[in-house]
Short mmCIF file of C-alpha atoms and ligand atoms in Angstrom, two decimals:
data_model
loop_
_atom_site.label_atom_id
_atom_site.label_comp_id
_atom_site.label_asym_id
_atom_site.label_seq_id
_atom_site.Cartn_x
_atom_site.Cartn_y
_atom_site.Cartn_z
CA MET A 1 0.00 0.00 0.00
CA ARG A 2 0.96 3.61 -0.49
CA VAL A 3 0.71 5.28 2.93
CA LEU A 4 1.11 8.98 3.67
CA PHE A 5 1.88 9.36 7.38
CA VAL A 6 1.44 12.85 8.81
CA ALA A 7 2.58 13.79 12.31
CA SER A 8 3.58 16.87 14.27
CA GLU A 9 6.62 15.14 15.79
CA VAL A 10 8.89 12.34 14.59
CA ALA A 11 11.86 10.94 16.56
CA PRO A 12 14.79 11.51 16.46
CA PHE A 13 14.21 14.78 14.59
CA ALA A 14 11.69 16.42 16.93
CA LYS A 15 10.13 14.90 20.02
CA THR A 16 8.14 15.92 23.06
CA GLY A 17 6.58 12.55 23.86
CA GLY A 18 5.53 9.11 22.73
CA LEU A 19 3.87 10.31 19.50
CA ALA A 20 7.33 10.98 18.07
CA ASP A 21 8.47 7.46 18.90
CA VAL A 22 5.42 5.95 17.22
CA ALA A 23 5.66 8.23 14.18
CA SER A 24 9.23 7.05 13.76
CA ALA A 25 8.90 3.32 14.41
CA LEU A 26 5.56 2.50 12.79
CA PRO A 27 6.38 3.88 9.31
CA GLN A 28 9.69 2.01 9.38
CA ALA A 29 7.98 -1.22 10.45
CA LEU A 30 5.43 -0.81 7.64
CA ALA A 31 8.16 -0.08 5.09
CA ALA A 32 9.98 -3.23 6.21
CA ARG A 33 6.81 -5.14 5.37
CA GLY A 34 6.95 -3.84 1.83
CA HIS A 35 4.68 -0.79 1.90
CA ASP A 36 5.50 2.52 0.24
CA VAL A 37 5.38 4.88 3.23
CA ARG A 38 6.11 8.60 3.21
CA VAL A 39 6.21 10.69 6.37
CA VAL A 40 5.48 14.42 6.52
CA MET A 41 6.30 16.73 9.44
CA PRO A 42 7.23 20.41 9.99
CA ASN A 43 10.83 21.62 9.81
CA TYR A 44 11.16 23.00 13.36
CA ASP A 45 14.37 24.62 14.53
CA VAL A 46 14.91 21.69 16.91
CA VAL A 47 15.52 19.49 13.86
CA SER A 48 18.80 21.25 13.12
CA GLY A 49 19.28 21.76 16.86
CA ASN A 50 19.31 17.97 17.15
CA GLY A 51 22.06 17.85 14.55
CA PHE A 52 20.08 17.00 11.41
CA ARG A 53 20.59 18.80 8.12
CA PRO A 54 17.58 18.26 5.85
CA ALA A 55 18.35 18.29 2.13
CA GLU A 56 16.37 20.19 -0.50
CA ALA A 57 13.73 17.93 -2.01
CA GLU A 58 11.15 17.86 -4.74
CA PRO A 59 9.25 20.04 -5.50
CA GLY A 60 11.49 22.61 -3.78
CA ILE A 61 8.76 25.12 -3.08
CA LEU A 62 5.13 24.31 -2.53
CA GLY A 63 2.60 27.09 -2.97
CA PHE A 64 -1.08 26.99 -2.07
CA ASP A 65 -3.88 29.16 -0.76
CA LEU A 66 -5.22 28.59 2.71
CA GLY A 67 -8.23 30.80 3.25
CA PRO A 68 -7.16 34.39 2.59
CA ARG A 69 -3.45 33.65 2.82
CA ARG A 70 -0.99 32.38 0.26
CA VAL A 71 1.45 29.87 1.72
CA ALA A 72 4.88 29.22 0.22
CA ALA A 73 6.56 26.29 1.91
CA GLY A 74 10.04 24.96 1.36
CA VAL A 75 10.25 21.19 0.96
CA LYS A 76 13.13 19.31 2.59
CA GLU A 77 13.95 15.72 3.25
CA LEU A 78 15.68 13.49 5.77
CA PRO A 79 16.14 9.73 5.67
CA LEU A 80 14.69 7.65 8.49
CA GLY A 81 15.94 4.13 7.87
CA ASP A 82 14.37 3.21 4.55
CA VAL A 83 11.66 5.83 4.85
CA ALA A 84 11.89 9.36 3.47
CA VAL A 85 10.65 12.04 5.82
CA THR A 86 9.55 15.23 4.10
CA LEU A 87 9.82 18.41 6.13
CA ILE A 88 7.56 21.35 5.46
CA ASP A 89 9.66 24.46 5.83
CA VAL A 90 7.90 27.68 6.74
CA PRO A 91 10.37 29.47 9.03
CA SER A 92 7.89 32.04 10.34
CA LEU A 93 5.61 29.22 11.54
CA TYR A 94 7.94 26.43 12.58
CA ARG A 95 11.24 27.98 13.53
CA VAL A 96 9.88 29.64 16.61
CA GLY A 97 11.90 27.90 19.31
CA ALA A 98 9.32 25.28 20.23
CA ILE A 99 7.43 22.40 18.69
CA TYR A 100 4.14 23.55 20.21
CA THR A 101 3.22 27.10 21.16
CA GLU A 102 0.30 28.79 22.78
CA GLY A 103 0.40 31.58 20.23
CA PRO A 104 -2.48 32.82 18.11
CA GLU A 105 -1.09 31.03 15.02
CA GLU A 106 -1.10 27.54 16.54
CA ALA A 107 -4.15 26.29 14.64
CA PHE A 108 -2.83 27.83 11.43
CA ARG A 109 0.63 26.24 11.92
CA PHE A 110 -0.88 22.78 11.81
CA ALA A 111 -3.47 23.58 9.18
CA VAL A 112 -0.50 24.41 6.96
CA LEU A 113 1.11 21.06 7.79
CA SER A 114 -2.13 19.19 7.07
CA ARG A 115 -2.78 20.94 3.82
CA ALA A 116 0.83 20.84 2.66
CA ALA A 117 0.91 17.06 3.12
CA LEU A 118 -1.99 16.73 0.68
CA GLU A 119 -0.62 19.29 -1.78
CA LEU A 120 2.66 17.38 -1.81
CA CYS A 121 0.91 14.21 -3.01
CA ARG A 122 -0.60 16.18 -5.84
CA ARG A 123 2.75 17.61 -6.79
CA TRP A 124 4.37 14.20 -6.63
CA ARG A 125 1.45 12.68 -8.56
CA TRP A 126 1.58 10.01 -5.90
CA ALA A 127 -1.86 8.71 -4.98
CA PRO A 128 -1.87 7.36 -1.42
CA ASP A 129 -4.18 4.46 -0.63
CA VAL A 130 -4.26 5.63 2.96
CA VAL A 131 -3.50 8.90 4.69
CA HIS A 132 -2.67 8.17 8.31
CA CYS A 133 -3.11 11.19 10.60
CA ASN A 134 -2.22 11.55 14.27
CA ASP A 135 -3.73 13.75 17.00
CA TRP A 136 -5.41 17.13 16.61
CA GLN A 137 -2.51 18.73 14.73
CA THR A 138 -3.33 16.64 11.65
CA ALA A 139 -7.07 16.24 12.17
CA LEU A 140 -7.89 18.67 9.37
CA VAL A 141 -6.53 16.22 6.81
CA PRO A 142 -9.69 14.03 6.67
CA PHE A 143 -11.79 17.19 6.59
CA TYR A 144 -9.86 18.73 3.69
CA LEU A 145 -10.05 15.47 1.76
CA GLU A 146 -13.76 15.16 2.30
CA ALA A 147 -14.58 18.81 1.65
CA MET A 148 -12.23 19.64 -1.20
CA PHE A 149 -10.49 16.75 -2.83
CA ARG A 150 -13.11 14.13 -3.58
CA SER A 151 -12.86 14.68 -7.31
CA ASP A 152 -9.11 15.18 -7.36
CA PRO A 153 -7.39 12.63 -9.63
CA VAL A 154 -4.59 11.99 -7.13
CA LEU A 155 -6.37 12.29 -3.80
CA GLY A 156 -9.93 11.42 -4.75
CA SER A 157 -9.89 7.86 -3.54
CA ALA A 158 -7.53 8.16 -0.58
CA ALA A 159 -8.84 6.58 2.61
CA THR A 160 -8.11 8.14 5.98
CA VAL A 161 -7.07 6.58 9.28
CA PHE A 162 -6.96 8.84 12.30
CA THR A 163 -5.06 7.75 15.41
CA ILE A 164 -5.90 9.21 18.80
CA HIS A 165 -2.73 9.32 20.86
CA ASN A 166 -4.27 11.51 23.50
CA LEU A 167 -7.86 12.70 23.62
CA ALA A 168 -7.08 15.38 26.18
CA TYR A 169 -5.49 17.62 23.52
CA GLN A 170 -8.30 18.72 21.24
CA GLY A 171 -7.17 21.80 19.34
CA VAL A 172 -10.15 23.93 20.35
CA TYR A 173 -10.02 27.50 19.02
CA PRO A 174 -12.29 30.53 18.79
CA ALA A 175 -14.47 30.34 15.70
CA ASP A 176 -12.77 33.39 14.21
CA VAL A 177 -9.80 31.21 13.19
CA ILE A 178 -12.06 29.31 10.78
CA PRO A 179 -11.29 31.38 7.66
CA SER A 180 -7.54 31.12 8.25
CA LEU A 181 -7.80 27.32 8.23
CA GLY A 182 -9.33 27.40 4.78
CA ILE A 183 -12.58 25.85 5.94
CA GLY A 184 -14.75 28.97 5.97
CA GLY A 185 -16.63 27.81 2.88
CA PHE A 186 -17.70 24.57 4.55
CA ARG A 187 -19.48 25.75 7.65
CA ASP A 188 -22.29 23.29 7.12
CA MET A 189 -19.77 20.48 7.62
CA LEU A 190 -18.61 21.85 10.99
CA ASP A 191 -20.16 21.01 14.32
CA GLN A 192 -23.09 23.39 14.62
CA ASP A 193 -23.27 23.32 18.43
CA SER A 194 -19.63 24.33 18.66
CA LEU A 195 -20.16 27.10 16.13
CA ARG A 196 -23.09 28.46 18.12
CA SER A 197 -20.88 28.46 21.22
CA GLY A 198 -18.23 30.33 19.26
CA TYR A 199 -15.51 27.76 18.78
CA VAL A 200 -14.20 25.07 16.49
CA GLY A 201 -12.70 21.79 17.73
CA ILE A 202 -10.13 20.51 15.26
CA LEU A 203 -9.71 17.04 16.80
CA ALA A 204 -13.46 16.51 16.61
CA LEU A 205 -13.35 17.14 12.85
CA GLY A 206 -10.85 14.34 12.41
CA LEU A 207 -12.94 12.03 14.56
CA ARG A 208 -15.94 12.80 12.44
CA TYR A 209 -14.52 12.60 8.94
CA ALA A 210 -11.81 9.93 9.06
CA ASP A 211 -12.81 6.59 7.54
CA LEU A 212 -11.38 4.65 10.45
CA LEU A 213 -10.36 5.69 13.96
CA THR A 214 -7.70 3.96 15.97
CA THR A 215 -6.25 4.56 19.37
CA VAL A 216 -3.14 3.22 20.96
CA SER A 217 -4.43 0.45 23.25
CA PRO A 218 -7.55 -1.73 23.47
CA THR A 219 -8.37 -0.56 27.00
CA TYR A 220 -8.12 3.13 26.06
CA ALA A 221 -10.38 2.42 23.07
CA ARG A 222 -13.07 1.38 25.55
CA GLU A 223 -12.32 4.09 28.11
CA ILE A 224 -12.76 7.00 25.69
CA LEU A 225 -16.36 5.94 25.08
CA THR A 226 -17.15 6.84 28.70
CA PRO A 227 -17.87 10.33 30.08
CA GLU A 228 -15.05 9.85 32.60
CA LEU A 229 -12.26 9.60 30.01
CA GLY A 230 -14.03 10.86 26.90
CA PHE A 231 -13.15 14.51 27.61
CA GLY A 232 -16.45 15.70 26.19
CA LEU A 233 -15.99 13.75 22.94
CA ASP A 234 -17.35 10.42 24.20
CA GLY A 235 -20.75 11.16 22.65
CA LEU A 236 -19.22 11.70 19.21
CA LEU A 237 -16.98 8.66 19.67
CA ARG A 238 -19.91 6.45 20.65
CA THR A 239 -21.54 7.28 17.32
CA ARG A 240 -18.36 5.94 15.72
CA ALA A 241 -17.73 3.03 18.06
CA ASP A 242 -17.90 0.52 15.20
CA ASP A 243 -15.13 2.38 13.38
CA LEU A 244 -12.80 2.60 16.40
CA VAL A 245 -10.04 0.06 17.01
CA GLY A 246 -7.44 -0.14 19.77
CA ILE A 247 -3.98 -1.15 18.55
CA LEU A 248 -1.29 -1.37 21.18
CA ASN A 249 1.89 0.53 20.33
CA GLY A 250 5.13 -1.36 20.05
CA ILE A 251 8.60 -0.26 21.04
CA ASP A 252 11.48 0.42 18.71
CA THR A 253 13.91 -2.31 19.69
CA ALA A 254 16.66 -0.67 17.63
CA VAL A 255 16.55 2.25 20.06
CA TRP A 256 15.29 0.68 23.29
CA ASN A 257 17.31 -2.47 23.87
CA PRO A 258 19.77 -2.79 26.80
CA ALA A 259 21.96 -5.15 24.76
CA THR A 260 22.65 -2.54 22.05
CA ASP A 261 21.73 0.85 23.60
CA ARG A 262 24.49 3.31 22.74
CA LEU A 263 23.26 5.78 25.34
CA ILE A 264 24.01 3.57 28.36
CA PRO A 265 27.52 2.89 29.69
CA HIS A 266 27.13 -0.87 30.27
CA LEU A 267 25.24 -3.12 27.85
CA TYR A 268 23.38 -6.07 29.35
CA SER A 269 20.79 -8.70 28.57
CA ALA A 270 18.76 -11.31 30.43
CA LYS A 271 21.92 -13.41 30.57
CA SER A 272 24.09 -10.67 32.05
CA LEU A 273 21.68 -8.91 34.38
CA TRP A 274 24.42 -8.27 36.95
CA ARG A 275 25.78 -5.62 34.60
CA LYS A 276 22.65 -3.59 35.26
CA GLU A 277 24.16 -2.80 38.66
CA TRP A 278 26.99 -0.95 36.93
CA ASN A 279 24.45 1.25 35.20
CA LYS A 280 22.88 1.86 38.58
CA LYS A 281 26.22 3.12 39.88
CA ALA A 282 26.64 5.31 36.81
CA LEU A 283 23.15 6.70 37.32
CA ALA A 284 23.82 7.43 40.99
CA GLU A 285 26.97 9.28 40.04
CA ARG A 286 25.27 11.19 37.24
CA VAL A 287 22.43 12.54 39.39
CA GLY A 288 24.15 12.72 42.77
CA LEU A 289 22.57 9.82 44.61
CA GLU A 290 24.41 7.70 47.18
CA TRP A 291 24.77 4.22 45.75
CA GLY A 292 24.22 1.32 48.14
CA GLU A 293 24.38 -2.44 47.81
CA ARG A 294 20.83 -3.83 47.47
CA VAL A 295 19.31 -0.37 47.91
CA PRO A 296 16.45 -0.05 45.40
CA VAL A 297 16.28 2.96 43.11
CA PHE A 298 12.82 4.14 42.02
CA GLY A 299 12.88 6.18 38.82
CA ILE A 300 10.54 8.19 36.65
CA VAL A 301 10.90 9.95 33.28
CA SER A 302 7.86 11.94 32.32
CA ARG A 303 6.22 15.02 30.97
CA LEU A 304 5.23 16.78 34.20
CA VAL A 305 1.52 17.21 33.61
CA GLU A 306 -1.63 16.26 35.50
CA GLN A 307 -2.22 13.15 33.35
CA LYS A 308 0.96 11.51 34.61
CA GLY A 309 -0.05 11.47 38.29
CA ILE A 310 3.04 13.38 39.41
CA GLY A 311 0.99 15.02 42.17
CA LEU A 312 0.51 11.61 43.80
CA LEU A 313 4.24 11.01 44.23
CA PRO A 314 5.67 13.39 46.87
CA GLY A 315 3.65 11.98 49.80
CA PRO A 316 4.33 8.27 49.25
CA ILE A 317 7.93 8.86 48.11
CA SER A 318 8.66 10.88 51.27
CA GLY A 319 7.14 8.06 53.31
CA LEU A 320 9.28 5.53 51.48
CA LEU A 321 12.52 7.48 51.94
CA GLU A 322 11.75 8.09 55.63
CA ARG A 323 11.02 4.47 56.40
CA ALA A 324 13.21 2.43 54.07
CA ASP A 325 16.68 2.58 52.59
CA ALA A 326 15.72 3.53 49.03
CA ARG A 327 16.50 6.10 46.37
CA PHE A 328 14.35 8.17 44.04
CA VAL A 329 15.27 9.85 40.76
CA ALA A 330 13.00 11.89 38.51
CA LEU A 331 13.61 13.41 35.08
CA GLY A 332 11.05 15.63 33.45
CA SER A 333 9.82 19.04 32.56
CA GLY A 334 6.44 20.64 32.53
CA GLU A 335 4.19 22.40 34.99
CA GLN A 336 5.91 24.57 37.59
CA ARG A 337 4.01 23.07 40.54
CA PHE A 338 5.26 19.59 39.71
CA GLU A 339 8.81 20.77 39.07
CA GLU A 340 8.77 22.45 42.48
CA ALA A 341 7.34 19.41 44.27
CA LEU A 342 10.02 17.14 42.80
CA ALA A 343 12.82 19.65 43.44
CA ASP A 344 11.59 19.86 47.02
CA LEU A 345 12.02 16.09 47.45
CA GLY A 346 15.61 16.45 46.27
CA GLU A 347 16.24 19.17 48.85
CA ARG A 348 14.63 17.27 51.69
CA PHE A 349 16.47 14.03 50.98
CA PRO A 350 19.94 14.97 49.71
CA GLY A 351 21.77 11.96 48.29
CA ARG A 352 18.57 9.92 48.38
CA ALA A 353 16.25 11.80 46.04
CA ALA A 354 17.26 13.68 42.91
CA PHE A 355 15.29 15.68 40.38
CA VAL A 356 16.67 16.65 36.98
CA SER A 357 14.58 19.26 35.27
CA GLY A 358 14.57 19.22 31.47
CA TYR A 359 14.47 16.96 28.47
CA ASP A 360 17.46 14.61 28.35
CA GLU A 361 17.46 11.60 26.03
CA PRO A 362 20.69 9.97 27.37
CA LEU A 363 19.54 10.36 30.96
CA ALA A 364 16.16 8.86 30.09
CA HIS A 365 17.98 5.77 28.84
CA LEU A 366 20.26 5.68 31.87
CA ILE A 367 17.28 5.80 34.23
CA GLU A 368 15.63 2.91 32.39
CA ALA A 369 18.88 0.96 32.66
CA GLY A 370 19.99 2.03 36.13
CA ALA A 371 16.79 2.18 38.18
CA ASP A 372 15.33 -0.92 39.82
CA VAL A 373 11.69 0.15 39.61
CA PHE A 374 10.04 2.54 37.13
CA LEU A 375 7.03 4.65 38.18
CA MET A 376 3.99 5.48 36.03
CA PRO A 377 1.09 6.41 38.30
CA SER A 378 -0.93 7.91 35.44
CA GLN A 379 -4.47 9.15 35.83
CA PHE A 380 -5.05 8.00 32.28
CA GLU A 381 -2.60 6.64 29.72
CA PRO A 382 -3.60 6.01 26.11
CA CYS A 383 -0.71 3.58 25.71
CA GLY A 384 2.45 4.64 27.49
CA LEU A 385 5.84 3.61 26.17
CA ASN A 386 8.06 3.95 29.21
CA GLN A 387 6.50 0.99 30.98
CA MET A 388 7.35 -1.15 27.93
CA TYR A 389 10.90 0.24 27.84
CA SER A 390 11.15 -0.62 31.56
CA LEU A 391 10.06 -4.20 30.94
CA ALA A 392 12.73 -4.56 28.27
CA TYR A 393 15.39 -3.09 30.62
CA GLY A 394 14.61 -5.40 33.54
CA THR A 395 13.19 -2.47 35.52
CA PRO A 396 9.76 -3.62 36.72
CA PRO A 397 7.22 -0.80 36.44
CA VAL A 398 4.73 0.42 39.03
CA VAL A 399 1.66 1.42 37.02
CA ARG A 400 -1.93 2.39 37.57
CA LYS A 401 -4.45 0.10 35.98
CA THR A 402 -5.55 2.35 33.14
CA GLY A 403 -5.32 2.43 29.33
CA GLY A 404 -2.23 0.85 27.83
CA LEU A 405 -0.67 0.39 31.26
CA ALA A 406 -3.43 -2.10 32.08
CA ASP A 407 -2.81 -3.87 28.77
CA THR A 408 0.96 -4.26 29.13
CA VAL A 409 1.77 -4.90 32.80
CA ARG A 410 0.60 -7.80 34.98
CA HIS A 411 0.81 -7.65 38.75
CA TRP A 412 3.59 -9.72 40.33
CA ASP A 413 2.42 -12.83 42.11
CA PRO A 414 5.27 -14.00 44.38
CA THR A 415 3.71 -17.43 44.94
CA ASN A 416 3.41 -18.43 41.31
CA ARG A 417 6.22 -16.12 40.19
CA THR A 418 4.10 -14.70 37.42
CA GLY A 419 3.62 -11.08 36.47
CA THR A 420 5.82 -8.28 35.19
CA GLY A 421 5.31 -5.31 37.54
CA PHE A 422 3.08 -3.73 40.15
CA VAL A 423 -0.42 -2.62 39.25
CA PHE A 424 -2.60 -0.46 41.49
CA GLU A 425 -6.18 0.57 40.86
CA HIS A 426 -7.06 3.68 42.80
CA PHE A 427 -5.75 7.00 41.59
CA ASP A 428 -4.73 8.28 45.01
CA GLU A 429 -1.71 8.37 47.31
CA GLY A 430 -2.92 5.21 49.02
CA GLY A 431 -2.74 3.35 45.71
CA VAL A 432 0.83 4.52 45.07
CA TRP A 433 1.84 3.74 48.65
CA TRP A 434 0.47 0.20 48.35
CA ALA A 435 2.30 -0.42 45.08
CA LEU A 436 5.60 1.01 46.38
CA ASN A 437 5.43 -1.38 49.31
CA GLU A 438 4.59 -4.32 47.06
CA ALA A 439 7.70 -3.45 45.04
CA LEU A 440 9.85 -3.06 48.15
CA GLY A 441 8.66 -6.41 49.48
CA ALA A 442 9.37 -8.13 46.17
CA TYR A 443 12.81 -6.52 45.91
CA ALA A 444 13.80 -8.07 49.24
CA ASP A 445 13.47 -11.55 47.70
CA ARG A 446 16.52 -11.64 45.46
CA LYS A 447 15.52 -14.75 43.48
CA GLY A 448 11.92 -13.70 43.06
CA TRP A 449 13.06 -10.28 41.85
CA LYS A 450 15.26 -11.78 39.20
CA GLN A 451 12.34 -13.87 37.95
CA LEU A 452 10.18 -10.75 37.85
CA GLN A 453 12.84 -8.98 35.78
CA LEU A 454 13.17 -11.92 33.41
CA ASN A 455 9.40 -12.15 32.98
CA GLY A 456 9.34 -8.54 31.81
CA MET A 457 12.38 -8.90 29.56
CA ALA A 458 10.77 -11.90 27.86
CA GLU A 459 7.71 -9.87 26.80
CA ASP A 460 7.50 -9.23 23.07
CA ASN A 461 6.42 -5.63 22.56
CA SER A 462 8.12 -5.15 19.20
CA TRP A 463 6.35 -3.27 16.39
CA GLU A 464 5.94 -6.35 14.23
CA LYS A 465 2.58 -7.33 15.73
CA ALA A 466 1.20 -3.81 15.75
CA ALA A 467 2.30 -3.19 12.16
CA GLY A 468 0.24 -6.21 11.10
CA GLU A 469 -2.79 -4.81 12.90
CA TYR A 470 -2.33 -1.44 11.19
CA GLU A 471 -2.33 -3.22 7.85
CA GLY A 472 -5.72 -4.64 8.77
CA ALA A 473 -6.92 -1.19 9.81
CA TYR A 474 -5.71 0.33 6.53
CA GLN A 475 -7.55 -2.31 4.54
CA ARG A 476 -10.72 -1.61 6.49
CA ALA A 477 -10.37 2.10 5.85
CA VAL A 478 -9.85 1.49 2.13
CA ASP A 479 -13.00 -0.66 2.01
CA THR A 480 -15.00 1.95 3.92
CA ALA A 481 -13.82 4.76 1.66
CA ARG A 482 -14.69 2.73 -1.42
CA ALA A 483 -18.19 2.01 -0.09
CA LYS A 484 -18.69 5.73 0.60
CA ARG A 485 -17.63 6.60 -2.96
CA VAL A 486 -20.13 4.15 -4.37
CA ALA A 487 -22.87 5.61 -2.18
CA ARG A 488 -21.97 9.22 -3.01
CA PRO A 489 -23.64 10.77 -6.07
CA SER A 490 -20.95 11.08 -8.73
CA THR A 491 -19.35 14.50 -9.07
P1 LIG B 501 3.61 10.64 26.54
O1 LIG B 501 3.68 10.54 25.07
O2 LIG B 501 2.24 10.84 27.05
O3 LIG B 501 4.54 11.66 27.10
P2 LIG B 501 4.81 7.97 26.54
O4 LIG B 501 5.15 7.05 27.66
O5 LIG B 501 4.05 7.40 25.42
O6 LIG B 501 4.07 9.22 27.16
O7 LIG B 501 6.13 8.51 25.88
C1 LIG B 501 7.01 9.38 26.52
C2 LIG B 501 8.31 9.41 25.75
O8 LIG B 501 8.96 10.64 25.99
C3 LIG B 501 9.29 8.34 26.18
O9 LIG B 501 10.09 7.97 25.10
C4 LIG B 501 10.10 9.06 27.25
O10 LIG B 501 11.36 8.48 27.48
C5 LIG B 501 10.19 10.43 26.67
N1 LIG B 501 10.37 11.50 27.65
C6 LIG B 501 9.42 12.11 28.40
N2 LIG B 501 9.97 13.07 29.16
C7 LIG B 501 11.28 13.07 28.88
C8 LIG B 501 12.40 13.84 29.37
N3 LIG B 501 12.24 14.79 30.27
N4 LIG B 501 13.62 13.56 28.84
C9 LIG B 501 13.77 12.59 27.93
N5 LIG B 501 12.78 11.83 27.45
C10 LIG B 501 11.55 12.07 27.92
C1 LIG B 502 0.39 10.00 23.85
C2 LIG B 502 -0.06 9.27 25.09
C3 LIG B 502 0.79 8.06 25.42
C4 LIG B 502 1.09 7.26 24.16
C5 LIG B 502 1.71 8.15 23.11
C6 LIG B 502 2.04 7.41 21.82
O1 LIG B 502 1.35 10.95 24.11
O2 LIG B 502 -0.12 10.13 26.21
O3 LIG B 502 0.11 7.24 26.36
O4 LIG B 502 1.97 6.20 24.47
O5 LIG B 502 0.81 9.17 22.77
O6 LIG B 502 0.91 6.80 21.25
#
């Protein structure tokens, strides 16, 4: 199949979270299975900041009208394994020091990306079977196709798959941005209730007009149909429940594998687990923790936002450090209140708790390799990748039973020696406290702990399985789009 994959971030070029990892690994996995996959993303300044030098690519300059404005975008290219990534270059929009902004042009920035991706196909005369869009930033793609390109010779029969990586980010803007997005002439296709209330929700348009919807785990696919985790879109999603599939993300084993990871000082595998201890020492040194024989290190790497349950940590972690010989290390950036709470732990427990503020790829790998337990107390988690990285690194995760965390981690049973981590249900400090103590208890049993590590390391979370499921989803979308064309009066 010919697949156009559009995303606002793609690792290693530009990344704020798991979307970038998926947008990098999935296209490569699909290409390895013989598909013709092209990826499109913006040319942010972080791309060159990360050391990449995109080359000029066909067609050089791409010009198109978006509402009242004429857009002229440079077209660049970078290789990603066997996949070509095309970068849309509009310096005034994308070279602004950040991948996402809260500025007035935010909706326009990603409308340009969405539209440019389609215009590129026309310029290339390359007719995609499927356009795969991700999160609100690319949710206008299905809308543009439906509203404007149904009789286009290149794009007319393209099917659309829209993947929800996180329903909490919806791209909701005041209705006065509508003309700038080039959708002013199609008001009857917009959500009329939203219009009356004076706004437009871009994610909702993708959910409405894509041929098939996917999200990143089976449990999250069920959860978003409920008012509790549907963030106001559960009603719309329930009308599309038959077109919604949950496909669990994989992990890129070329990047996240302790036996080959170039970002950790000591490589190890299930057969040489003792070498993990050397990474633990390196981690302790790197972040200023006192290393101790058989002293467990609890680690977390996260965006510091409400979703991730950071607010639940200071109480139970303080309790843990007061009562037991343990260590805590956190890496992340985000909301001030969470940064302060974590920094405060570091100050109260010097040598035993450390917080590193910022985004640090090598340190993220070192924490996976050097910590004994990884923490993910999320309030909700569409999939979550870090818990799968932890499993692969022999670092059993503590997770809340939600979304993809529930689908990938099984609670440790010391009697039968089954399970891969520690799973708590209630999103409160009591839940975290219970799980921390379960982990502490398990850690005390040296043999049991090793079995727990090996159980996790034996899990197969590679992309191979997921890529096969996406093929199925693409085929379904193609069939749906074809049926719609047959039903539609010819134009
Ligand atoms: P989300 O996409 O919601 O942030 P995921 O678990 O899917 O959650 O993916 C998070 C990804 O971002 C992981 O690859 C993780 O290592 C990375 N990450 C998050 N915060 C940081 C940070 N401060 N430094 C380095 N990597 C980070
Ligand atoms: C989102 C979700 C995360 C998921 C990632 C990749 O950022 O918060 O759970 O793993 O997308 O799909």
